[in-house]
mmCIF file of C-alpha atoms in Angstrom:
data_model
loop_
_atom_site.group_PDB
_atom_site.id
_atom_site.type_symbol
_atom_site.label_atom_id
_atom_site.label_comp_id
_atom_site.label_asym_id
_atom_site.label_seq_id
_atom_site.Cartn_x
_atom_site.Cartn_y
_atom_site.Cartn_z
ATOM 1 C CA UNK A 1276 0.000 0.000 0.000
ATOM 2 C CA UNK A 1277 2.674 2.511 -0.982
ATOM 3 C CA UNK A 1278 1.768 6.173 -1.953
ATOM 4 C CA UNK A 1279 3.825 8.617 -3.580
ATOM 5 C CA UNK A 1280 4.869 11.946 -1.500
ATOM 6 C CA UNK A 1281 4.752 15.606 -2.402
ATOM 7 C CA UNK A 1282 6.191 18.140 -0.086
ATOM 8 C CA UNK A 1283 4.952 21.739 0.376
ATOM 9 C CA UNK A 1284 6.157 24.694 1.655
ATOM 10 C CA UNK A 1285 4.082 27.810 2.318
ATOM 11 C CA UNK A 1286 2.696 28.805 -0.569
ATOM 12 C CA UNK A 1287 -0.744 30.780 -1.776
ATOM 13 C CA UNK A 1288 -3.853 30.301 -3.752
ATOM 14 C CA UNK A 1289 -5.435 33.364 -5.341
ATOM 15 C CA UNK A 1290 -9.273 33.975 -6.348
ATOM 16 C CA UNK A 1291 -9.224 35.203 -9.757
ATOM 17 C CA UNK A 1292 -9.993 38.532 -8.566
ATOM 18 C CA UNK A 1293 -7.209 38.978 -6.369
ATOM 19 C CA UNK A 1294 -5.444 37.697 -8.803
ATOM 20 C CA UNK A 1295 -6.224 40.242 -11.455
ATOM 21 C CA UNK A 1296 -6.181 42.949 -8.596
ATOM 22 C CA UNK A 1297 -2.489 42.302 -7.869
ATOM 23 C CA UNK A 1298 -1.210 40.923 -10.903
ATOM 24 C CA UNK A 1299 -3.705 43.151 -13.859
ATOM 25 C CA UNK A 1300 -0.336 44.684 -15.388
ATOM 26 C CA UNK A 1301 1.005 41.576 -16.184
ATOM 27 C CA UNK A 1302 -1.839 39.640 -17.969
ATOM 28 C CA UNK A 1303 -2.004 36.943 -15.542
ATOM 29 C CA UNK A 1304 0.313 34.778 -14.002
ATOM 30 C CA UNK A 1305 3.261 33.078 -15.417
ATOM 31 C CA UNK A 1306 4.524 29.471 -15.255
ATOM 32 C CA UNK A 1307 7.280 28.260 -13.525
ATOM 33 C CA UNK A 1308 7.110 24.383 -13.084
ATOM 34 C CA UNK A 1309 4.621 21.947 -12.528
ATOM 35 C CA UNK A 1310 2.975 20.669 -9.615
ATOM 36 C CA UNK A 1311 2.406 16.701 -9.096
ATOM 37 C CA UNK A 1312 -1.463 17.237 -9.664
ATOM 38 C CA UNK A 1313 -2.431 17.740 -12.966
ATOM 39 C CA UNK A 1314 -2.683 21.198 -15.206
ATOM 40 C CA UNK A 1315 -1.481 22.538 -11.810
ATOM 41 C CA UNK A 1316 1.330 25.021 -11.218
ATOM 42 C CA UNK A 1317 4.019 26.580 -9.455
ATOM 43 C CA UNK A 1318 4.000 30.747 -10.892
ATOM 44 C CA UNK A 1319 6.801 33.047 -11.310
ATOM 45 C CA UNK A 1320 5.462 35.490 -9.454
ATOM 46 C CA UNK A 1321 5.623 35.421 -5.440
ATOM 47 C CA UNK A 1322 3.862 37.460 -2.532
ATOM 48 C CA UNK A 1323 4.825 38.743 0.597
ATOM 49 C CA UNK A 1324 3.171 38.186 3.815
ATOM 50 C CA UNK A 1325 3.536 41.081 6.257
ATOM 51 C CA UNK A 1326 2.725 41.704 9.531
ATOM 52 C CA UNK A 1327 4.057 45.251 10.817
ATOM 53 C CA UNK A 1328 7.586 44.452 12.164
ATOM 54 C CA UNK A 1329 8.233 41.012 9.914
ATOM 55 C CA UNK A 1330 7.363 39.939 6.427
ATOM 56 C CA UNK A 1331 7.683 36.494 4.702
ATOM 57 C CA UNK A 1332 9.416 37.071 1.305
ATOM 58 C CA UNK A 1333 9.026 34.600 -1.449
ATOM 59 C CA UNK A 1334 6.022 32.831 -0.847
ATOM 60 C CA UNK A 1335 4.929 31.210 -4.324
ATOM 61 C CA UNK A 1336 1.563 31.565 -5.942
ATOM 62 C CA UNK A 1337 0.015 28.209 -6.207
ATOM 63 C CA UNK A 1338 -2.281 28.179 -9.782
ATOM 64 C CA UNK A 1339 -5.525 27.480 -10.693
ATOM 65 C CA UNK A 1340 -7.261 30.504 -8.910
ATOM 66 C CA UNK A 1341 -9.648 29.270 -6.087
ATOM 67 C CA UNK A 1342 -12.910 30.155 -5.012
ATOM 68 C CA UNK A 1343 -11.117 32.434 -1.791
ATOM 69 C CA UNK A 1344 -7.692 33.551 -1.602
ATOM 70 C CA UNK A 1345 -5.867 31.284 1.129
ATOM 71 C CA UNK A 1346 -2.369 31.080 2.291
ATOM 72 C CA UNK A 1347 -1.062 27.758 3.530
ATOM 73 C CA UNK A 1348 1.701 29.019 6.352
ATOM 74 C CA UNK A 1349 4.287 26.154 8.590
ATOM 75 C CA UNK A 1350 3.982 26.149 12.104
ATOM 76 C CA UNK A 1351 6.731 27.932 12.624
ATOM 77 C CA UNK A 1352 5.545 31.269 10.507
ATOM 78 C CA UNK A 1353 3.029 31.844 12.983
ATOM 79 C CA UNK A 1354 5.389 33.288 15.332
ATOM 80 C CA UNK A 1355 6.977 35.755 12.725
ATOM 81 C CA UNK A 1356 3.376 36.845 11.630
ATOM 82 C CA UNK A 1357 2.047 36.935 14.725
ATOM 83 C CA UNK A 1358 -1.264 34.809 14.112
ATOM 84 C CA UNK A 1359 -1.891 31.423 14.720
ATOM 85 C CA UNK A 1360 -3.519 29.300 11.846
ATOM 86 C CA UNK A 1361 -6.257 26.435 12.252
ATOM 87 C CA UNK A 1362 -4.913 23.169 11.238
ATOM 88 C CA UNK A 1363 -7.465 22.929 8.103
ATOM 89 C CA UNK A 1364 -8.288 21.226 4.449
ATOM 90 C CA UNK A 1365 -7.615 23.457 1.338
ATOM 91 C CA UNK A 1366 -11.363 25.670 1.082
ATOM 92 C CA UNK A 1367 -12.350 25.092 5.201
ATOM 93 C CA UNK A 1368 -11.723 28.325 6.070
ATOM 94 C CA UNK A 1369 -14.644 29.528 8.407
ATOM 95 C CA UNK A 1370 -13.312 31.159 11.268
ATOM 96 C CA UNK A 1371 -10.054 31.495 10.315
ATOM 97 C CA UNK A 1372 -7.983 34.839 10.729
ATOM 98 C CA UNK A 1373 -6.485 36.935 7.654
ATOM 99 C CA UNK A 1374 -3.263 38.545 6.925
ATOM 100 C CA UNK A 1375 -2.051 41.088 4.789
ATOM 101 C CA UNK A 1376 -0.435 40.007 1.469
ATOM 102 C CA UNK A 1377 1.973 42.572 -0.799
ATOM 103 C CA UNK A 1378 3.148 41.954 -4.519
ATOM 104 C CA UNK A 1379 3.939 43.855 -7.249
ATOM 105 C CA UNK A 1380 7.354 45.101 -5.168
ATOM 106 C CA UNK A 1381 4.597 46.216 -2.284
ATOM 107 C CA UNK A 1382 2.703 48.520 -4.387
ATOM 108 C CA UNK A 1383 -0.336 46.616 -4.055
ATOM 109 C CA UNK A 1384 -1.641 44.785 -0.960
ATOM 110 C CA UNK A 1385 -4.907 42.819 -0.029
ATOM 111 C CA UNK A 1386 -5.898 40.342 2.594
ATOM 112 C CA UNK A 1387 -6.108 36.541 2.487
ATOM 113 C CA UNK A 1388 -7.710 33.919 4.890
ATOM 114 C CA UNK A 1389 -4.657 31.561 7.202
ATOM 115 C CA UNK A 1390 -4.179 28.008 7.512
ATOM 116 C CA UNK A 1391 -1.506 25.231 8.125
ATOM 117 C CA UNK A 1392 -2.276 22.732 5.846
ATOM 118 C CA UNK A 1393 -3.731 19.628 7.448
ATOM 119 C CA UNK A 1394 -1.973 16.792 5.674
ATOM 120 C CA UNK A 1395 -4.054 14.154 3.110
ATOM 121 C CA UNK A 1396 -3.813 11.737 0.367
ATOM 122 C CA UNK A 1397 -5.236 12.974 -2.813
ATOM 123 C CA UNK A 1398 -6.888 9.700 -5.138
ATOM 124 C CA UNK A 1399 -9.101 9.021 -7.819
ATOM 125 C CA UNK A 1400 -12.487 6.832 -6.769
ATOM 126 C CA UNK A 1401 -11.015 4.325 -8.425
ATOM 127 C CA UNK A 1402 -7.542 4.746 -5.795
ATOM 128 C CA UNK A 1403 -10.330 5.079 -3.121
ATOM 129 C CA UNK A 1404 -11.476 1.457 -3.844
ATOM 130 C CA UNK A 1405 -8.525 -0.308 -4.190
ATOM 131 C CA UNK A 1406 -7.290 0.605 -0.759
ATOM 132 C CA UNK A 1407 -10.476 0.589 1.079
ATOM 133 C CA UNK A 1408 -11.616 4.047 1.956
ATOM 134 C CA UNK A 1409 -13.575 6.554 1.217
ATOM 135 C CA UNK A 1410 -13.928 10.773 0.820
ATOM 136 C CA UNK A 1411 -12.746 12.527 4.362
ATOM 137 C CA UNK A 1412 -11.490 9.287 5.790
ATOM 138 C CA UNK A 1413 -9.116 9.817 8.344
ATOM 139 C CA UNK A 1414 -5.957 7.041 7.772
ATOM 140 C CA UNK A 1415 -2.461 6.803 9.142
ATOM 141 C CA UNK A 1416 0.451 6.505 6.847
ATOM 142 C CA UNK A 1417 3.766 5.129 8.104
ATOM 143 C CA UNK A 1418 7.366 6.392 6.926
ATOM 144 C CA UNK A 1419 10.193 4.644 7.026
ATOM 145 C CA UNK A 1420 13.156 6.545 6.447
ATOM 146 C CA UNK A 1421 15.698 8.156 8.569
ATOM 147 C CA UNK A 1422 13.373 9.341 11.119
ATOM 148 C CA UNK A 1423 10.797 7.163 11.230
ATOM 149 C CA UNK A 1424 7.327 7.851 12.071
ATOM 150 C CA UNK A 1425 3.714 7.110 11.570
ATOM 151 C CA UNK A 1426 1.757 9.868 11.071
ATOM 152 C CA UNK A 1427 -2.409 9.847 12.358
ATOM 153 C CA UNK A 1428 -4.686 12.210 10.693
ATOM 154 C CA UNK A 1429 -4.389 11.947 7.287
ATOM 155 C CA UNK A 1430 -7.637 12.858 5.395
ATOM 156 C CA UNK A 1431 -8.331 11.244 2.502
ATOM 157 C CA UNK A 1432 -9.805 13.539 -0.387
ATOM 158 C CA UNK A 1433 -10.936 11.322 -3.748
ATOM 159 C CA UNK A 1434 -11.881 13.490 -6.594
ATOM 160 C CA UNK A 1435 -12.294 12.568 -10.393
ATOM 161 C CA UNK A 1436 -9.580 14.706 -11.431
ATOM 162 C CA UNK A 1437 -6.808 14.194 -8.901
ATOM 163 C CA UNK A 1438 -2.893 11.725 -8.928
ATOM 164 C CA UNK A 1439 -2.674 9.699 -5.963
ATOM 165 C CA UNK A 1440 -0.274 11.495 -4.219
ATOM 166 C CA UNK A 1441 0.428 12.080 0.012
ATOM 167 C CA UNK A 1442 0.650 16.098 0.678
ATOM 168 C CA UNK A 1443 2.785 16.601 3.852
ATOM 169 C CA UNK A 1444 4.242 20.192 4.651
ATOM 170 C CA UNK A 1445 7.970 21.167 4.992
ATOM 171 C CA UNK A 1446 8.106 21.056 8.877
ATOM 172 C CA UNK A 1447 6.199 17.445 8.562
ATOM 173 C CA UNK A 1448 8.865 15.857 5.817
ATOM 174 C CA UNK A 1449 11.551 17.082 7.728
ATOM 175 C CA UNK A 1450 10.577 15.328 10.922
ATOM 176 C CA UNK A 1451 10.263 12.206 9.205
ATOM 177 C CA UNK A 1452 13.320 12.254 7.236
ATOM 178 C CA UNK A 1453 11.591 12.811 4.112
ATOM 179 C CA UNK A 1454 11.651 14.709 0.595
ATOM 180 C CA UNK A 1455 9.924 14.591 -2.672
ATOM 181 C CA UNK A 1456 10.315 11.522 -4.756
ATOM 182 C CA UNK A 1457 9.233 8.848 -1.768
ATOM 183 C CA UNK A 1458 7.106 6.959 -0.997
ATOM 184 C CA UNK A 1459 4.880 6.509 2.075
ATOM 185 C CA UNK A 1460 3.157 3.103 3.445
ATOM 186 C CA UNK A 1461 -0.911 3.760 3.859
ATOM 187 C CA UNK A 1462 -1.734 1.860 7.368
ATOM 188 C CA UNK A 1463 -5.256 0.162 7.473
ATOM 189 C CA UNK A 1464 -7.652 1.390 9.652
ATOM 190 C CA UNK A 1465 -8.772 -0.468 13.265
ATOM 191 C CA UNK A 1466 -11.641 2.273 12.982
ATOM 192 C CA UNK A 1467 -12.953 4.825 10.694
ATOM 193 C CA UNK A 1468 -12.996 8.159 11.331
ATOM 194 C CA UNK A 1469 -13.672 11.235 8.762
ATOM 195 C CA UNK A 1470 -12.862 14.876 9.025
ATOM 196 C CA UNK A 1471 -15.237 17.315 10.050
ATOM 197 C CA UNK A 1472 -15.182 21.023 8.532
ATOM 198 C CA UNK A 1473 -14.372 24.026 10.783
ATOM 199 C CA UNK A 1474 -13.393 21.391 13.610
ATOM 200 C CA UNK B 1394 3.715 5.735 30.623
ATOM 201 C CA UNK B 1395 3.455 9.672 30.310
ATOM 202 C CA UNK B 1396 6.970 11.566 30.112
ATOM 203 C CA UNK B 1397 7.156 15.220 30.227
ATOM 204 C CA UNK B 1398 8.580 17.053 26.896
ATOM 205 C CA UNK B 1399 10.830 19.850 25.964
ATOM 206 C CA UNK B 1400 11.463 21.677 22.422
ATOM 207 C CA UNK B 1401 14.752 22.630 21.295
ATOM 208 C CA UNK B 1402 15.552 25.062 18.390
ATOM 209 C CA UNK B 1403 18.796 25.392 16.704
ATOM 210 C CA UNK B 1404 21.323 26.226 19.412
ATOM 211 C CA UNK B 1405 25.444 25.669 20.202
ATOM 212 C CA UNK B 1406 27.321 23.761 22.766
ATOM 213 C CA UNK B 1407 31.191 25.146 22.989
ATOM 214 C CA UNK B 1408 34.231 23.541 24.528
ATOM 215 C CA UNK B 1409 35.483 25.667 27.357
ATOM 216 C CA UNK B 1410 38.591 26.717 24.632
ATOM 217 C CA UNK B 1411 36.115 28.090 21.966
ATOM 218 C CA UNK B 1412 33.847 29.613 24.514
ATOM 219 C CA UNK B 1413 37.254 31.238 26.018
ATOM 220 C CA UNK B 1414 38.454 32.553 22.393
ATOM 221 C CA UNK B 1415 35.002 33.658 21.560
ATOM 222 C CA UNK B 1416 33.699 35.492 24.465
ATOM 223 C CA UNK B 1417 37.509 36.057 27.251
ATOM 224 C CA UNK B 1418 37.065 40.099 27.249
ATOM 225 C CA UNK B 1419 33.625 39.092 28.760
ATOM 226 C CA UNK B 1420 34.846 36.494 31.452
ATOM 227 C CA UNK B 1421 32.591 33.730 30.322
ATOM 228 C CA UNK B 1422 28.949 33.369 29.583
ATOM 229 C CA UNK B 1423 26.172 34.666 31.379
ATOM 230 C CA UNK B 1424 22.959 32.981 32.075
ATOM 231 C CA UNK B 1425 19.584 34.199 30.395
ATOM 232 C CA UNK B 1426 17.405 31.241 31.128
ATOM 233 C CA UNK B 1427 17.160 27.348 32.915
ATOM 234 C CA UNK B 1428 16.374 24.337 30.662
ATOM 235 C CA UNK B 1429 14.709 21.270 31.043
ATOM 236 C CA UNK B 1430 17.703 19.509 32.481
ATOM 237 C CA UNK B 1431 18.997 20.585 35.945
ATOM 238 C CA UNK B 1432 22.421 22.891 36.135
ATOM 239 C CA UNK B 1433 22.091 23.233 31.960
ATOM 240 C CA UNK B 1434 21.237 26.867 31.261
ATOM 241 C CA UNK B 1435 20.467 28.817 28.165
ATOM 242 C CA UNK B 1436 23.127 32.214 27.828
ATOM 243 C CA UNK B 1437 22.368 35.628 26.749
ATOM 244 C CA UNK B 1438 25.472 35.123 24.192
ATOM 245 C CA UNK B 1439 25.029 34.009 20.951
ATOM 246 C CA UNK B 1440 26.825 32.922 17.398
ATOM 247 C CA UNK B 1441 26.178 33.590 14.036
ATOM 248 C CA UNK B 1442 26.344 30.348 11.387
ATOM 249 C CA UNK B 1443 27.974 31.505 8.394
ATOM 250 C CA UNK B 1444 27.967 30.217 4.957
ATOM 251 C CA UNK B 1445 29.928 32.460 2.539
ATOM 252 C CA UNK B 1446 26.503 33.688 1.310
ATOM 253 C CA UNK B 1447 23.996 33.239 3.901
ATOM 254 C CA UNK B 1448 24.384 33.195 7.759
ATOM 255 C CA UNK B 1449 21.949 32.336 10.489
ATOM 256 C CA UNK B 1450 21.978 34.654 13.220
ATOM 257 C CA UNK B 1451 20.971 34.860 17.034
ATOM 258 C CA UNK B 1452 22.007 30.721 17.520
ATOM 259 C CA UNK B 1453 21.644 30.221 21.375
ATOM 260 C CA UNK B 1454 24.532 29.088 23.483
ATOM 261 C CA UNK B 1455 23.620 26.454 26.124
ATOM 262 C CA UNK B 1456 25.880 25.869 28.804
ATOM 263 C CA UNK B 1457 27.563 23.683 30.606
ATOM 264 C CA UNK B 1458 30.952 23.716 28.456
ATOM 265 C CA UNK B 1459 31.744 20.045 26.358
ATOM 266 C CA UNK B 1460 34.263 18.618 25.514
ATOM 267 C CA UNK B 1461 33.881 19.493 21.490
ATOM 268 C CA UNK B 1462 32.043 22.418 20.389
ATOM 269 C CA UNK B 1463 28.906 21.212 18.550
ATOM 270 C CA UNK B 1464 26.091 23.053 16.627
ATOM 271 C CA UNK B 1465 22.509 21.156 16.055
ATOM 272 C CA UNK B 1466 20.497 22.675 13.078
ATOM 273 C CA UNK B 1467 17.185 22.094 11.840
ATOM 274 C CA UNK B 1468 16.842 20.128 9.233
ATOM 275 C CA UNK B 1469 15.689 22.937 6.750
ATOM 276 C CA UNK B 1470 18.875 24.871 7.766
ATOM 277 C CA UNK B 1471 20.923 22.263 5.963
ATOM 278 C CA UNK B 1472 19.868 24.504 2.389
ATOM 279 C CA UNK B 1473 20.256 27.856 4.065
ATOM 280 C CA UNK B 1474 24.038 26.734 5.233
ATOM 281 C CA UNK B 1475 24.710 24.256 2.210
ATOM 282 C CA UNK B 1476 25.634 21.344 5.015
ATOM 283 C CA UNK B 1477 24.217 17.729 5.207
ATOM 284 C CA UNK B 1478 24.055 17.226 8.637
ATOM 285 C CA UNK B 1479 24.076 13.784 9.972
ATOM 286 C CA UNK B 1480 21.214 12.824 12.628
ATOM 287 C CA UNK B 1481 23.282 12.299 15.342
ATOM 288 C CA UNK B 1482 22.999 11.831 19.675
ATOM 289 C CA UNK B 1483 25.070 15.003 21.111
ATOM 290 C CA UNK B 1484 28.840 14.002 21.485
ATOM 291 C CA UNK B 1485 28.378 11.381 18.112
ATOM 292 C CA UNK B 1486 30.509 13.741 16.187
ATOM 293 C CA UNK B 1487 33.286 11.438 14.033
ATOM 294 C CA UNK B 1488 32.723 11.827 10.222
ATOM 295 C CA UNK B 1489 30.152 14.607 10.760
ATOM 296 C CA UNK B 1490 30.653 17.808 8.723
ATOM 297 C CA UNK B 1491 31.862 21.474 10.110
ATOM 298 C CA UNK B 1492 30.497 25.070 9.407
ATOM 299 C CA UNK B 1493 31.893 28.154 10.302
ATOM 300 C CA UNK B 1494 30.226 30.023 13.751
ATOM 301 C CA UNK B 1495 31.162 33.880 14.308
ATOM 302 C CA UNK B 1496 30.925 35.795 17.823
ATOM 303 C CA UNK B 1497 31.544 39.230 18.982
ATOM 304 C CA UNK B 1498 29.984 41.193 15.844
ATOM 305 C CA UNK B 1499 31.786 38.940 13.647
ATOM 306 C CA UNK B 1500 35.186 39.694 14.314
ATOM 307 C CA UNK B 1501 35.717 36.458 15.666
ATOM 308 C CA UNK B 1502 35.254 32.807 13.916
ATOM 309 C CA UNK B 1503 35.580 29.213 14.221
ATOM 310 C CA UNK B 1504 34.726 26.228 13.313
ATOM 311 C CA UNK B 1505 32.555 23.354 14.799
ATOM 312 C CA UNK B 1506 31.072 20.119 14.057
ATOM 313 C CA UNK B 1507 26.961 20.633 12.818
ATOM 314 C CA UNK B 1508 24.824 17.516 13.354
ATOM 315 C CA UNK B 1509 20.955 17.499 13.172
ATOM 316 C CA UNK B 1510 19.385 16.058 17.104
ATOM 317 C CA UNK B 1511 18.230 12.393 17.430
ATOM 318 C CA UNK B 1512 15.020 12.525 19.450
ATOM 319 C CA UNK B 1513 15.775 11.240 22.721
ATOM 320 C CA UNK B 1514 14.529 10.594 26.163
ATOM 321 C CA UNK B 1515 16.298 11.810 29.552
ATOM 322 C CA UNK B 1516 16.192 9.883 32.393
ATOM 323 C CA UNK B 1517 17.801 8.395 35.475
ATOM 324 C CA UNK B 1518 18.312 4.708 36.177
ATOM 325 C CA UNK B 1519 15.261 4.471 38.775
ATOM 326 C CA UNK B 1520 13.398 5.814 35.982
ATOM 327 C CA UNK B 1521 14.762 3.413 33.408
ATOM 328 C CA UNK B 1522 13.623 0.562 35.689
ATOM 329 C CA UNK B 1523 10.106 1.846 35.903
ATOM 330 C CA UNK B 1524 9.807 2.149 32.113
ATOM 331 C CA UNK B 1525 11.224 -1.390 31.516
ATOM 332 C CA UNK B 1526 14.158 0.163 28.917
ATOM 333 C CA UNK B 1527 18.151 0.544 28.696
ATOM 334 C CA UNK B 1528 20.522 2.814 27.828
ATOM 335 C CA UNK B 1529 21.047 3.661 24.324
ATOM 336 C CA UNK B 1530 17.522 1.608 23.514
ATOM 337 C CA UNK B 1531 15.561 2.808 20.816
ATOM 338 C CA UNK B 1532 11.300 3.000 21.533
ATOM 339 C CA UNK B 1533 8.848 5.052 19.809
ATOM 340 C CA UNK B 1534 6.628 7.602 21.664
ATOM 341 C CA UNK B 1535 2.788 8.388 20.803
ATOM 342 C CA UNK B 1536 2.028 12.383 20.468
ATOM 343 C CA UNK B 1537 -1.991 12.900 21.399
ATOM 344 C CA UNK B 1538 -2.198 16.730 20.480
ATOM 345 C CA UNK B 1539 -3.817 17.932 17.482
ATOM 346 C CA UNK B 1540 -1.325 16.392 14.781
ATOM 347 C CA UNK B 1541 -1.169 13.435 15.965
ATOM 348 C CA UNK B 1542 1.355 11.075 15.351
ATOM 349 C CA UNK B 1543 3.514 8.156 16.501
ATOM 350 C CA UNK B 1544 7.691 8.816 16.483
ATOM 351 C CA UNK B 1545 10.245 5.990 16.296
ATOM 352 C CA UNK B 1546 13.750 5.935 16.689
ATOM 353 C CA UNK B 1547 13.968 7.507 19.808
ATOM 354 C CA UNK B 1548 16.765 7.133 21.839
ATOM 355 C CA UNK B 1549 16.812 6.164 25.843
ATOM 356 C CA UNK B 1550 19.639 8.073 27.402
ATOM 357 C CA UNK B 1551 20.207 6.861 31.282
ATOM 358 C CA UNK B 1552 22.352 8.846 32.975
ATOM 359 C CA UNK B 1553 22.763 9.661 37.251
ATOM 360 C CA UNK B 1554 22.321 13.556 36.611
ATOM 361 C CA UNK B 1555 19.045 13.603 34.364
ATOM 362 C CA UNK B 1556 15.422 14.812 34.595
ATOM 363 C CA UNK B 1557 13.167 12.886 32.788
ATOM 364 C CA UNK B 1558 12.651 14.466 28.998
ATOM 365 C CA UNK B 1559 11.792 13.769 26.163
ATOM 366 C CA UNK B 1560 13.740 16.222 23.748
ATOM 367 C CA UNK B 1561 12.864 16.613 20.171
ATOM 368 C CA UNK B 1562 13.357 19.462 17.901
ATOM 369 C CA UNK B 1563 11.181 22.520 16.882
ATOM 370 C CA UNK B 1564 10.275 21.046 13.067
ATOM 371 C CA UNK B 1565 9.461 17.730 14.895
ATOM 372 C CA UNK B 1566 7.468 19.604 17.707
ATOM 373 C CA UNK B 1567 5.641 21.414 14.651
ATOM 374 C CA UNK B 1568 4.696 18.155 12.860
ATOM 375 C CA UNK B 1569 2.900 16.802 15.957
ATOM 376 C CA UNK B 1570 1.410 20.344 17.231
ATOM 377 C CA UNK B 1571 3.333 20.039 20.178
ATOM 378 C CA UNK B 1572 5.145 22.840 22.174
ATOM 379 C CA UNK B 1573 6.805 23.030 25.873
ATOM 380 C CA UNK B 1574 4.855 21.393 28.779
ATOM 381 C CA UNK B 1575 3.493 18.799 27.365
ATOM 382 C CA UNK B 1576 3.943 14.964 27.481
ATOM 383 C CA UNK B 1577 3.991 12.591 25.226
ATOM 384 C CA UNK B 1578 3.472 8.626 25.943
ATOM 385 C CA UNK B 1579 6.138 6.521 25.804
ATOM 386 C CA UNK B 1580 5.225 2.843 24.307
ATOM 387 C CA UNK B 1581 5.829 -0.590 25.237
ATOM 388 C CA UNK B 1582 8.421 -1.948 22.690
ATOM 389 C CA UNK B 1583 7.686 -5.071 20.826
ATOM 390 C CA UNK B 1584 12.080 -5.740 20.068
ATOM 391 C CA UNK B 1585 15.008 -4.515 21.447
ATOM 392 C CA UNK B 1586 16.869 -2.243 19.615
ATOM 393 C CA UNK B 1587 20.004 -0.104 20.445
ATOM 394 C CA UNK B 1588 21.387 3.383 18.759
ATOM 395 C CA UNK B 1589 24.344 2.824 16.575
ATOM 396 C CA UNK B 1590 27.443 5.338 16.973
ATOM 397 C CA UNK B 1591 28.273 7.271 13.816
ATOM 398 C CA UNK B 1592 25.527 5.440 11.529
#
């Protein structure tokens, strides 16, 4: 029951209208390399998250545009922004708290909603049946490399369009030893549990 | 099986020499806070790690003075400083790599031995009895908080001066949602196993 691994950093997703309101000039955003799910990408063009004595540099716009801007922070950027981010799936994002964003060499600024990314296993239905679970199913995966681990709540998300792929953050990937290119083992479940929105 | 927990970031550990040619006009180090284990104390000093075109700043000095001056890095530090650091127990230094540490506003340098922490457990031998486990053993420990997961390879470390701890670093703390003050559970093994030097 192995599952490839994708590792992300903090990064951004950008409504189309925050999109065009930051990036109008420049017809839309440009590509830089591929993600592992497909038609997405990584853009050449970066934001800045800011709170009044610090600011993140570099973080990379994440493309296609989403329904609500979002910015996926590590655990450890909540004490150089000063906010602290829900654990939360991509879209969840009632009740979370906002930060400022800059681009365009901080000419232009908006707000976007918080998170940290809470780690899942994107699959196809047809993924979903082979290894016995279903939409929001919690799982564990183990990982055995340097430093191994097994990590608990996983959320399984099964769409029509998706690679079977394990998302795990920076912070997460580097406490287990891990990087890009792996694989992780998908532990069967004693019980099943599924993930609850706004939780 | 509960055991208490503590969270370290990057920091330094100098041999009395280094601390001496680093820091003599100021007639040693001077204490800002206590840690986790008794007599060990965090300074107000601190080194810069310097790679010819990046350099981490503000890296805590913890005292007492060993016998080899050691820095432990995060794992993502390893691309700001362009190291691979070995996972390593404290003290495991032979065929580990060196990076160069300033003091004083830079006008001083050195070099020392950069290894990335094994997770490991404190304890005395009373408490070693009680928890069934050796020195040097290797057992995994269950984290309950709101990432939860399980970590293996963690190493037992007996010694007569110890407070029971469990130490793990700040990207490891991050994975699990953990921070200062908690515990964490250690579990029953199911083999013996034993930490390796320099492997």
């Amino acid at each position: 029951m192995q599952v490839p691994l994708w590792v992300s950093n903090r990064h951004i997703h950008l409504s189309k209208e925050d999109a065009e309101a930051l990036f109008w000039e420049w017809f839309g955003l440009t590509k830089k390399n591929d993600l592992s799910q497909p038609w997405q990408y990584a853009a050449e063009e970066c934001v800045v998250l800011r709170w009044p004595k610090w600011e993140i540099a570099k973080v990379r716009i994440l493309w296609p545009y989403r329904p609500q801007t979002q910015v996926e922070i590590l655990t450890a950027d909540q004490f150089k922004l000063w906010v602290m981010a829900p654990i939360r799936l991509s879209g969840d994002l009632e009740w979370t708290p906002w930060i400022e964003i800059e681009a365009n060499w901080k000419t232009l600024s908006l707000t976007s909603w918080v998170i940290i990314a809470k780690r899942h296993i994107h699959m196809l239905p047809e993924d979903a049946e082979h290894y016995w679970v279903q939409n929001n199913q919690i799982v564990k995966i183990k990982c055995e490399w340097e430093r191994w681990l097994i990590f608990d709540e996983v959320v399984i998300r099964v769409t029509d369009t998706s690679k079977l792929d394990t998302h795990i953050d920076t912070e997460e990937a580097n406490a287990a030893g891990l990087a890009n290119w792996t694989t992780v083992e998908l532990l069967p479940s004693d019980e099943v549990r599924f993930y609850e929105k706004n939780h």
